[in-house]
Each structure stands twice: as structure tokens, then as C-alpha cells.
Amino acid sequence: MYKIILGKAADKFIRRQSKPNQQRLYDSIKQLPNGRDIKKSRGFDNKYRMRVGNYRIIYDKYDDVYIIEVVNVDNRGQVYKGL
């Protein structure tokens, strides 16, 4: 079982969304790493992205210590700018 750590930027973005979208994003994060539509990011060792409608959840997965760190959640056009 992975421990999920929610980063400050990700939490801030989710809290600014409407209640149904907040619930949808939190439910998707709880399903990590077994969620749907997950792809490994190119050029990074342990960075993945999960698509949830028009939103993207960017996270780091550390298999050796079973930790998932959610780095950022944002709209699909904006989330990749900070990487």
C-alpha cells in the first residue's frame, strides 16, 4: 500500500475548484497508483501523470519506500509548464 502525500500547489488548486470537481479529483488521487489513464512522463525517472477529464495530476512514485507524492494538479495546458 502506497502512502500518498499531497503537495501544497496541488492542494491549493483542488481547494479552488467546485465541490463536485474537488470530490472527483480527491477520489482519483486515492486510487493511485492503480487509477485509469496513467502514463509515465518522458525524460523523468519516476514522474507520472493521470488524466481526469480536463485536469492532469502529476505525481512522483517511489517504489522502494512505497510513497506517491502528488506534485501538481492543474488544467491540461497549464500543468506541464512548471516541470
mmCIF file of N, CA, C and O in Angstrom:
data_model
loop_
_atom_site.group_PDB
_atom_site.id
_atom_site.type_symbol
_atom_site.label_atom_id
_atom_site.label_comp_id
_atom_site.label_asym_id
_atom_site.label_seq_id
_atom_site.Cartn_x
_atom_site.Cartn_y
_atom_site.Cartn_z
ATOM 1 N N MET A 1 0.840 -1.178 0.000
ATOM 2 C CA MET A 1 0.000 0.000 0.000
ATOM 3 C C MET A 1 0.889 1.246 0.000
ATOM 4 O O MET A 1 1.792 1.371 0.813
ATOM 5 N N TYR A 2 0.623 2.136 -0.918
ATOM 6 C CA TYR A 2 1.407 3.366 -1.033
ATOM 7 C C TYR A 2 0.855 4.447 -0.113
ATOM 8 O O TYR A 2 -0.361 4.580 0.050
ATOM 9 N N LYS A 3 1.758 5.217 0.461
ATOM 10 C CA LYS A 3 1.371 6.400 1.226
ATOM 11 C C LYS A 3 1.328 7.563 0.241
ATOM 12 O O LYS A 3 2.277 7.778 -0.511
ATOM 13 N N ILE A 4 0.229 8.321 0.241
ATOM 14 C CA ILE A 4 0.058 9.425 -0.696
ATOM 15 C C ILE A 4 0.274 10.747 0.023
ATOM 16 O O ILE A 4 -0.369 11.020 1.039
ATOM 17 N N ILE A 5 1.194 11.539 -0.507
ATOM 18 C CA ILE A 5 1.498 12.859 0.044
ATOM 19 C C ILE A 5 1.013 13.896 -0.968
ATOM 20 O O ILE A 5 1.397 13.861 -2.131
ATOM 21 N N LEU A 6 0.176 14.808 -0.522
ATOM 22 C CA LEU A 6 -0.387 15.838 -1.388
ATOM 23 C C LEU A 6 0.416 17.120 -1.223
ATOM 24 O O LEU A 6 0.509 17.670 -0.118
ATOM 25 N N GLY A 7 1.027 17.585 -2.305
ATOM 26 C CA GLY A 7 1.841 18.791 -2.275
ATOM 27 C C GLY A 7 1.002 20.051 -2.102
ATOM 28 O O GLY A 7 -0.216 20.056 -2.331
ATOM 29 N N LYS A 8 1.654 21.114 -1.701
ATOM 30 C CA LYS A 8 0.983 22.380 -1.413
ATOM 31 C C LYS A 8 0.294 22.957 -2.653
ATOM 32 O O LYS A 8 -0.858 23.391 -2.589
ATOM 33 N N ALA A 9 0.967 22.950 -3.799
ATOM 34 C CA ALA A 9 0.390 23.502 -5.025
ATOM 35 C C ALA A 9 -0.818 22.687 -5.468
ATOM 36 O O ALA A 9 -1.830 23.244 -5.912
ATOM 37 N N ALA A 10 -0.737 21.378 -5.355
ATOM 38 C CA ALA A 10 -1.845 20.510 -5.748
ATOM 39 C C ALA A 10 -3.060 20.744 -4.852
ATOM 40 O O ALA A 10 -4.189 20.885 -5.329
ATOM 41 N N ASP A 11 -2.831 20.809 -3.551
ATOM 42 C CA ASP A 11 -3.926 21.023 -2.603
ATOM 43 C C ASP A 11 -4.580 22.391 -2.822
ATOM 44 O O ASP A 11 -5.809 22.512 -2.786
ATOM 45 N N LYS A 12 -3.776 23.394 -3.078
ATOM 46 C CA LYS A 12 -4.300 24.746 -3.310
ATOM 47 C C LYS A 12 -5.187 24.782 -4.552
ATOM 48 O O LYS A 12 -6.266 25.378 -4.546
ATOM 49 N N PHE A 13 -4.760 24.124 -5.629
ATOM 50 C CA PHE A 13 -5.557 24.108 -6.850
ATOM 51 C C PHE A 13 -6.879 23.381 -6.628
ATOM 52 O O PHE A 13 -7.938 23.841 -7.058
ATOM 53 N N ILE A 14 -6.831 22.238 -5.970
ATOM 54 C CA ILE A 14 -8.046 21.456 -5.747
ATOM 55 C C ILE A 14 -9.045 22.230 -4.896
ATOM 56 O O ILE A 14 -10.242 22.220 -5.166
ATOM 57 N N ARG A 15 -8.583 22.921 -3.875
ATOM 58 C CA ARG A 15 -9.486 23.670 -2.989
ATOM 59 C C ARG A 15 -10.189 24.828 -3.699
ATOM 60 O O ARG A 15 -11.241 25.273 -3.258
ATOM 61 N N ARG A 16 -9.625 25.320 -4.809
ATOM 62 C CA ARG A 16 -10.247 26.418 -5.556
ATOM 63 C C ARG A 16 -11.318 25.942 -6.532
ATOM 64 O O ARG A 16 -11.999 26.753 -7.131
ATOM 65 N N GLN A 17 -11.471 24.641 -6.701
ATOM 66 C CA GLN A 17 -12.443 24.087 -7.638
ATOM 67 C C GLN A 17 -13.815 23.951 -6.969
ATOM 68 O O GLN A 17 -13.946 24.053 -5.756
ATOM 69 N N SER A 18 -14.831 23.695 -7.793
ATOM 70 C CA SER A 18 -16.176 23.472 -7.256
ATOM 71 C C SER A 18 -16.190 22.167 -6.462
ATOM 72 O O SER A 18 -15.334 21.298 -6.648
ATOM 73 N N LYS A 19 -17.170 22.013 -5.592
ATOM 74 C CA LYS A 19 -17.246 20.832 -4.732
ATOM 75 C C LYS A 19 -17.283 19.520 -5.523
ATOM 76 O O LYS A 19 -16.587 18.576 -5.160
ATOM 77 N N PRO A 20 -18.084 19.411 -6.609
ATOM 78 C CA PRO A 20 -18.068 18.143 -7.360
ATOM 79 C C PRO A 20 -16.696 17.839 -7.979
ATOM 80 O O PRO A 20 -16.255 16.685 -7.982
ATOM 81 N N ASN A 21 -16.015 18.869 -8.483
ATOM 82 C CA ASN A 21 -14.679 18.654 -9.058
ATOM 83 C C ASN A 21 -13.660 18.313 -7.979
ATOM 84 O O ASN A 21 -12.752 17.521 -8.217
ATOM 85 N N GLN A 22 -13.793 18.928 -6.813
ATOM 86 C CA GLN A 22 -12.903 18.591 -5.703
ATOM 87 C C GLN A 22 -13.029 17.112 -5.358
ATOM 88 O O GLN A 22 -12.030 16.407 -5.237
ATOM 89 N N GLN A 23 -14.271 16.652 -5.233
ATOM 90 C CA GLN A 23 -14.503 15.256 -4.881
ATOM 91 C C GLN A 23 -13.956 14.315 -5.949
ATOM 92 O O GLN A 23 -13.351 13.300 -5.645
ATOM 93 N N ARG A 24 -14.162 14.687 -7.197
ATOM 94 C CA ARG A 24 -13.679 13.874 -8.322
ATOM 95 C C ARG A 24 -12.155 13.759 -8.310
ATOM 96 O O ARG A 24 -11.606 12.674 -8.510
ATOM 97 N N LEU A 25 -11.467 14.875 -8.052
ATOM 98 C CA LEU A 25 -10.002 14.860 -8.014
ATOM 99 C C LEU A 25 -9.476 14.086 -6.809
ATOM 100 O O LEU A 25 -8.540 13.285 -6.936
ATOM 101 N N TYR A 26 -10.079 14.305 -5.630
ATOM 102 C CA TYR A 26 -9.638 13.572 -4.440
ATOM 103 C C TYR A 26 -9.870 12.067 -4.594
ATOM 104 O O TYR A 26 -9.035 11.257 -4.207
ATOM 105 N N ASP A 27 -10.992 11.676 -5.189
ATOM 106 C CA ASP A 27 -11.260 10.259 -5.417
ATOM 107 C C ASP A 27 -10.238 9.648 -6.370
ATOM 108 O O ASP A 27 -9.800 8.508 -6.181
ATOM 109 N N SER A 28 -9.845 10.398 -7.397
ATOM 110 C CA SER A 28 -8.842 9.913 -8.338
ATOM 111 C C SER A 28 -7.485 9.761 -7.676
ATOM 112 O O SER A 28 -6.761 8.797 -7.943
ATOM 113 N N ILE A 29 -7.137 10.699 -6.809
ATOM 114 C CA ILE A 29 -5.848 10.629 -6.105
ATOM 115 C C ILE A 29 -5.819 9.423 -5.175
ATOM 116 O O ILE A 29 -4.798 8.746 -5.049
ATOM 117 N N LYS A 30 -6.943 9.108 -4.537
ATOM 118 C CA LYS A 30 -6.995 7.946 -3.642
ATOM 119 C C LYS A 30 -6.763 6.640 -4.390
ATOM 120 O O LYS A 30 -6.320 5.665 -3.797
ATOM 121 N N GLN A 31 -7.050 6.598 -5.679
ATOM 122 C CA GLN A 31 -6.883 5.381 -6.475
ATOM 123 C C GLN A 31 -5.451 5.149 -6.940
ATOM 124 O O GLN A 31 -5.156 4.090 -7.484
ATOM 125 N N LEU A 32 -4.576 6.147 -6.784
ATOM 126 C CA LEU A 32 -3.193 5.997 -7.232
ATOM 127 C C LEU A 32 -2.521 4.852 -6.502
ATOM 128 O O LEU A 32 -2.796 4.650 -5.324
ATOM 129 N N PRO A 33 -1.660 4.104 -7.119
ATOM 130 C CA PRO A 33 -1.154 4.127 -8.484
ATOM 131 C C PRO A 33 -1.968 3.251 -9.439
ATOM 132 O O PRO A 33 -1.544 2.996 -10.551
ATOM 133 N N ASN A 34 -3.129 2.781 -9.029
ATOM 134 C CA ASN A 34 -3.911 1.850 -9.841
ATOM 135 C C ASN A 34 -5.050 2.518 -10.598
ATOM 136 O O ASN A 34 -5.967 1.849 -11.035
ATOM 137 N N GLY A 35 -5.005 3.811 -10.756
ATOM 138 C CA GLY A 35 -6.079 4.519 -11.447
ATOM 139 C C GLY A 35 -6.062 4.280 -12.941
ATOM 140 O O GLY A 35 -5.216 3.567 -13.480
ATOM 141 N N ARG A 36 -7.010 4.894 -13.615
ATOM 142 C CA ARG A 36 -7.105 4.758 -15.066
ATOM 143 C C ARG A 36 -6.363 5.895 -15.758
ATOM 144 O O ARG A 36 -6.198 6.970 -15.201
ATOM 145 N N ASP A 37 -5.947 5.640 -16.982
ATOM 146 C CA ASP A 37 -5.305 6.628 -17.858
ATOM 147 C C ASP A 37 -4.062 7.260 -17.227
ATOM 148 O O ASP A 37 -3.947 8.470 -17.115
ATOM 149 N N ILE A 38 -3.141 6.420 -16.825
ATOM 150 C CA ILE A 38 -1.873 6.857 -16.238
ATOM 151 C C ILE A 38 -0.760 6.588 -17.245
ATOM 152 O O ILE A 38 -0.703 5.523 -17.836
ATOM 153 N N LYS A 39 0.109 7.583 -17.418
ATOM 154 C CA LYS A 39 1.257 7.422 -18.313
ATOM 155 C C LYS A 39 2.510 7.950 -17.633
ATOM 156 O O LYS A 39 2.460 8.895 -16.862
ATOM 157 N N LYS A 40 3.634 7.345 -17.972
ATOM 158 C CA LYS A 40 4.926 7.800 -17.461
ATOM 159 C C LYS A 40 5.368 9.009 -18.270
ATOM 160 O O LYS A 40 5.223 9.034 -19.488
ATOM 161 N N SER A 41 5.899 10.022 -17.590
ATOM 162 C CA SER A 41 6.372 11.219 -18.271
ATOM 163 C C SER A 41 7.748 10.976 -18.882
ATOM 164 O O SER A 41 8.623 10.390 -18.250
ATOM 165 N N ARG A 42 7.926 11.452 -20.090
ATOM 166 C CA ARG A 42 9.209 11.288 -20.764
ATOM 167 C C ARG A 42 10.261 12.188 -20.139
ATOM 168 O O ARG A 42 9.981 13.309 -19.743
ATOM 169 N N GLY A 43 11.473 11.688 -20.058
ATOM 170 C CA GLY A 43 12.592 12.478 -19.569
ATOM 171 C C GLY A 43 12.725 12.487 -18.060
ATOM 172 O O GLY A 43 13.612 13.137 -17.526
ATOM 173 N N PHE A 44 11.862 11.772 -17.355
ATOM 174 C CA PHE A 44 11.914 11.719 -15.896
ATOM 175 C C PHE A 44 11.940 10.259 -15.460
ATOM 176 O O PHE A 44 11.331 9.397 -16.084
ATOM 177 N N ASP A 45 12.625 9.990 -14.362
ATOM 178 C CA ASP A 45 12.739 8.612 -13.886
ATOM 179 C C ASP A 45 11.474 8.098 -13.234
ATOM 180 O O ASP A 45 11.051 6.982 -13.476
ATOM 181 N N ASN A 46 10.860 8.887 -12.377
ATOM 182 C CA ASN A 46 9.738 8.383 -11.591
ATOM 183 C C ASN A 46 8.531 9.329 -11.600
ATOM 184 O O ASN A 46 7.773 9.365 -10.645
ATOM 185 N N LYS A 47 8.359 10.101 -12.651
ATOM 186 C CA LYS A 47 7.263 11.061 -12.729
ATOM 187 C C LYS A 47 6.174 10.516 -13.653
ATOM 188 O O LYS A 47 6.452 10.047 -14.746
ATOM 189 N N TYR A 48 4.929 10.578 -13.185
ATOM 190 C CA TYR A 48 3.785 10.074 -13.928
ATOM 191 C C TYR A 48 2.704 11.136 -13.994
ATOM 192 O O TYR A 48 2.709 12.086 -13.218
ATOM 193 N N ARG A 49 1.755 10.931 -14.919
ATOM 194 C CA ARG A 49 0.615 11.812 -14.998
ATOM 195 C C ARG A 49 -0.650 10.986 -15.105
ATOM 196 O O ARG A 49 -0.658 9.901 -15.672
ATOM 197 N N MET A 50 -1.705 11.505 -14.512
ATOM 198 C CA MET A 50 -3.008 10.855 -14.569
ATOM 199 C C MET A 50 -4.003 11.861 -15.125
ATOM 200 O O MET A 50 -4.046 13.005 -14.679
ATOM 201 N N ARG A 51 -4.775 11.433 -16.114
ATOM 202 C CA ARG A 51 -5.771 12.309 -16.735
ATOM 203 C C ARG A 51 -7.108 12.106 -16.050
ATOM 204 O O ARG A 51 -7.591 10.991 -15.896
ATOM 205 N N VAL A 52 -7.715 13.234 -15.623
ATOM 206 C CA VAL A 52 -9.043 13.229 -15.024
ATOM 207 C C VAL A 52 -9.833 14.325 -15.741
ATOM 208 O O VAL A 52 -9.810 15.486 -15.338
ATOM 209 N N GLY A 53 -10.488 13.966 -16.834
ATOM 210 C CA GLY A 53 -11.197 14.956 -17.642
ATOM 211 C C GLY A 53 -10.218 15.943 -18.237
ATOM 212 O O GLY A 53 -9.263 15.562 -18.913
ATOM 213 N N ASN A 54 -10.436 17.236 -17.995
ATOM 214 C CA ASN A 54 -9.523 18.274 -18.477
ATOM 215 C C ASN A 54 -8.405 18.575 -17.489
ATOM 216 O O ASN A 54 -7.604 19.476 -17.719
ATOM 217 N N TYR A 55 -8.345 17.855 -16.397
ATOM 218 C CA TYR A 55 -7.314 18.054 -15.382
ATOM 219 C C TYR A 55 -6.229 16.999 -15.519
ATOM 220 O O TYR A 55 -6.456 15.908 -16.018
ATOM 221 N N ARG A 56 -5.030 17.355 -15.046
ATOM 222 C CA ARG A 56 -3.926 16.415 -15.004
ATOM 223 C C ARG A 56 -3.371 16.400 -13.587
ATOM 224 O O ARG A 56 -3.190 17.450 -12.967
ATOM 225 N N ILE A 57 -3.089 15.214 -13.103
ATOM 226 C CA ILE A 57 -2.464 15.017 -11.796
ATOM 227 C C ILE A 57 -1.047 14.537 -12.076
ATOM 228 O O ILE A 57 -0.846 13.486 -12.679
ATOM 229 N N ILE A 58 -0.063 15.321 -11.656
ATOM 230 C CA ILE A 58 1.348 14.975 -11.844
ATOM 231 C C ILE A 58 1.867 14.468 -10.504
ATOM 232 O O ILE A 58 1.706 15.139 -9.477
ATOM 233 N N TYR A 59 2.487 13.283 -10.521
ATOM 234 C CA TYR A 59 2.973 12.727 -9.262
ATOM 235 C C TYR A 59 4.266 11.960 -9.468
ATOM 236 O O TYR A 59 4.583 11.520 -10.564
ATOM 237 N N ASP A 60 5.018 11.854 -8.372
ATOM 238 C CA ASP A 60 6.239 11.061 -8.327
ATOM 239 C C ASP A 60 5.941 9.780 -7.567
ATOM 240 O O ASP A 60 5.294 9.818 -6.517
ATOM 241 N N LYS A 61 6.421 8.658 -8.095
ATOM 242 C CA LYS A 61 6.170 7.359 -7.476
ATOM 243 C C LYS A 61 7.501 6.743 -7.083
ATOM 244 O O LYS A 61 8.371 6.548 -7.919
ATOM 245 N N TYR A 62 7.659 6.485 -5.787
ATOM 246 C CA TYR A 62 8.883 5.884 -5.254
ATOM 247 C C TYR A 62 8.560 4.468 -4.795
ATOM 248 O O TYR A 62 7.978 4.266 -3.724
ATOM 249 N N ASP A 63 8.939 3.484 -5.619
ATOM 250 C CA ASP A 63 8.602 2.093 -5.332
ATOM 251 C C ASP A 63 9.373 1.511 -4.154
ATOM 252 O O ASP A 63 8.858 0.638 -3.455
ATOM 253 N N ASP A 64 10.578 1.988 -3.925
ATOM 254 C CA ASP A 64 11.391 1.405 -2.863
ATOM 255 C C ASP A 64 10.853 1.716 -1.467
ATOM 256 O O ASP A 64 11.019 0.919 -0.550
ATOM 257 N N VAL A 65 10.181 2.842 -1.287
ATOM 258 C CA VAL A 65 9.627 3.208 0.026
ATOM 259 C C VAL A 65 8.101 3.314 -0.007
ATOM 260 O O VAL A 65 7.485 3.729 0.973
ATOM 261 N N TYR A 66 7.479 2.955 -1.137
ATOM 262 C CA TYR A 66 6.014 2.951 -1.296
ATOM 263 C C TYR A 66 5.385 4.297 -0.963
ATOM 264 O O TYR A 66 4.470 4.397 -0.150
ATOM 265 N N ILE A 67 5.894 5.333 -1.609
ATOM 266 C CA ILE A 67 5.367 6.692 -1.429
ATOM 267 C C ILE A 67 4.997 7.265 -2.786
ATOM 268 O O ILE A 67 5.736 7.115 -3.752
ATOM 269 N N ILE A 68 3.845 7.929 -2.841
ATOM 270 C CA ILE A 68 3.432 8.697 -4.011
ATOM 271 C C ILE A 68 3.287 10.136 -3.564
ATOM 272 O O ILE A 68 2.556 10.426 -2.623
ATOM 273 N N GLU A 69 4.015 11.025 -4.226
ATOM 274 C CA GLU A 69 3.944 12.452 -3.912
ATOM 275 C C GLU A 69 3.261 13.175 -5.064
ATOM 276 O O GLU A 69 3.778 13.227 -6.176
ATOM 277 N N VAL A 70 2.065 13.707 -4.796
ATOM 278 C CA VAL A 70 1.329 14.456 -5.806
ATOM 279 C C VAL A 70 1.959 15.836 -5.884
ATOM 280 O O VAL A 70 1.879 16.626 -4.940
ATOM 281 N N VAL A 71 2.602 16.120 -6.995
ATOM 282 C CA VAL A 71 3.369 17.354 -7.161
ATOM 283 C C VAL A 71 2.465 18.509 -7.568
ATOM 284 O O VAL A 71 2.557 19.597 -7.020
ATOM 285 N N ASN A 72 1.590 18.264 -8.565
ATOM 286 C CA ASN A 72 0.767 19.354 -9.082
ATOM 287 C C ASN A 72 -0.516 18.797 -9.677
ATOM 288 O O ASN A 72 -0.551 17.685 -10.183
ATOM 289 N N VAL A 73 -1.567 19.593 -9.598
ATOM 290 C CA VAL A 73 -2.841 19.323 -10.256
ATOM 291 C C VAL A 73 -3.236 20.626 -10.926
ATOM 292 O O VAL A 73 -3.216 21.679 -10.297
ATOM 293 N N ASP A 74 -3.576 20.559 -12.213
ATOM 294 C CA ASP A 74 -3.939 21.788 -12.926
ATOM 295 C C ASP A 74 -4.664 21.403 -14.211
ATOM 296 O O ASP A 74 -4.792 20.225 -14.535
ATOM 297 N N ASN A 75 -5.105 22.416 -14.934
ATOM 298 C CA ASN A 75 -5.706 22.189 -16.240
ATOM 299 C C ASN A 75 -4.650 21.626 -17.174
ATOM 300 O O ASN A 75 -3.459 21.878 -17.017
ATOM 301 N N ARG A 76 -5.081 20.920 -18.205
ATOM 302 C CA ARG A 76 -4.135 20.181 -19.026
ATOM 303 C C ARG A 76 -3.116 21.054 -19.732
ATOM 304 O O ARG A 76 -1.999 20.628 -19.978
ATOM 305 N N GLY A 77 -3.427 22.298 -20.056
ATOM 306 C CA GLY A 77 -2.481 23.160 -20.734
ATOM 307 C C GLY A 77 -1.491 23.828 -19.811
ATOM 308 O O GLY A 77 -0.414 24.249 -20.217
ATOM 309 N N GLN A 78 -1.832 23.924 -18.535
ATOM 310 C CA GLN A 78 -1.005 24.669 -17.582
ATOM 311 C C GLN A 78 -0.089 23.784 -16.734
ATOM 312 O O GLN A 78 0.925 24.248 -16.257
ATOM 313 N N VAL A 79 -0.440 22.523 -16.556
ATOM 314 C CA VAL A 79 0.253 21.683 -15.582
ATOM 315 C C VAL A 79 1.690 21.378 -15.973
ATOM 316 O O VAL A 79 2.553 21.224 -15.120
ATOM 317 N N TYR A 80 1.994 21.334 -17.261
ATOM 318 C CA TYR A 80 3.331 20.939 -17.694
ATOM 319 C C TYR A 80 4.331 22.095 -17.701
ATOM 320 O O TYR A 80 5.518 21.878 -17.864
ATOM 321 N N LYS A 81 3.886 23.321 -17.497
ATOM 322 C CA LYS A 81 4.774 24.481 -17.566
ATOM 323 C C LYS A 81 5.787 24.541 -16.438
ATOM 324 O O LYS A 81 6.868 25.047 -16.593
ATOM 325 N N GLY A 82 5.445 23.996 -15.269
ATOM 326 C CA GLY A 82 6.343 24.058 -14.133
ATOM 327 C C GLY A 82 7.337 22.921 -14.064
ATOM 328 O O GLY A 82 8.195 22.888 -13.194
ATOM 329 N N LEU A 83 7.242 21.963 -14.963
ATOM 330 C CA LEU A 83 8.149 20.816 -14.909
ATOM 331 C C LEU A 83 9.448 21.204 -15.544
ATOM 332 O O LEU A 83 10.467 20.871 -15.360
#
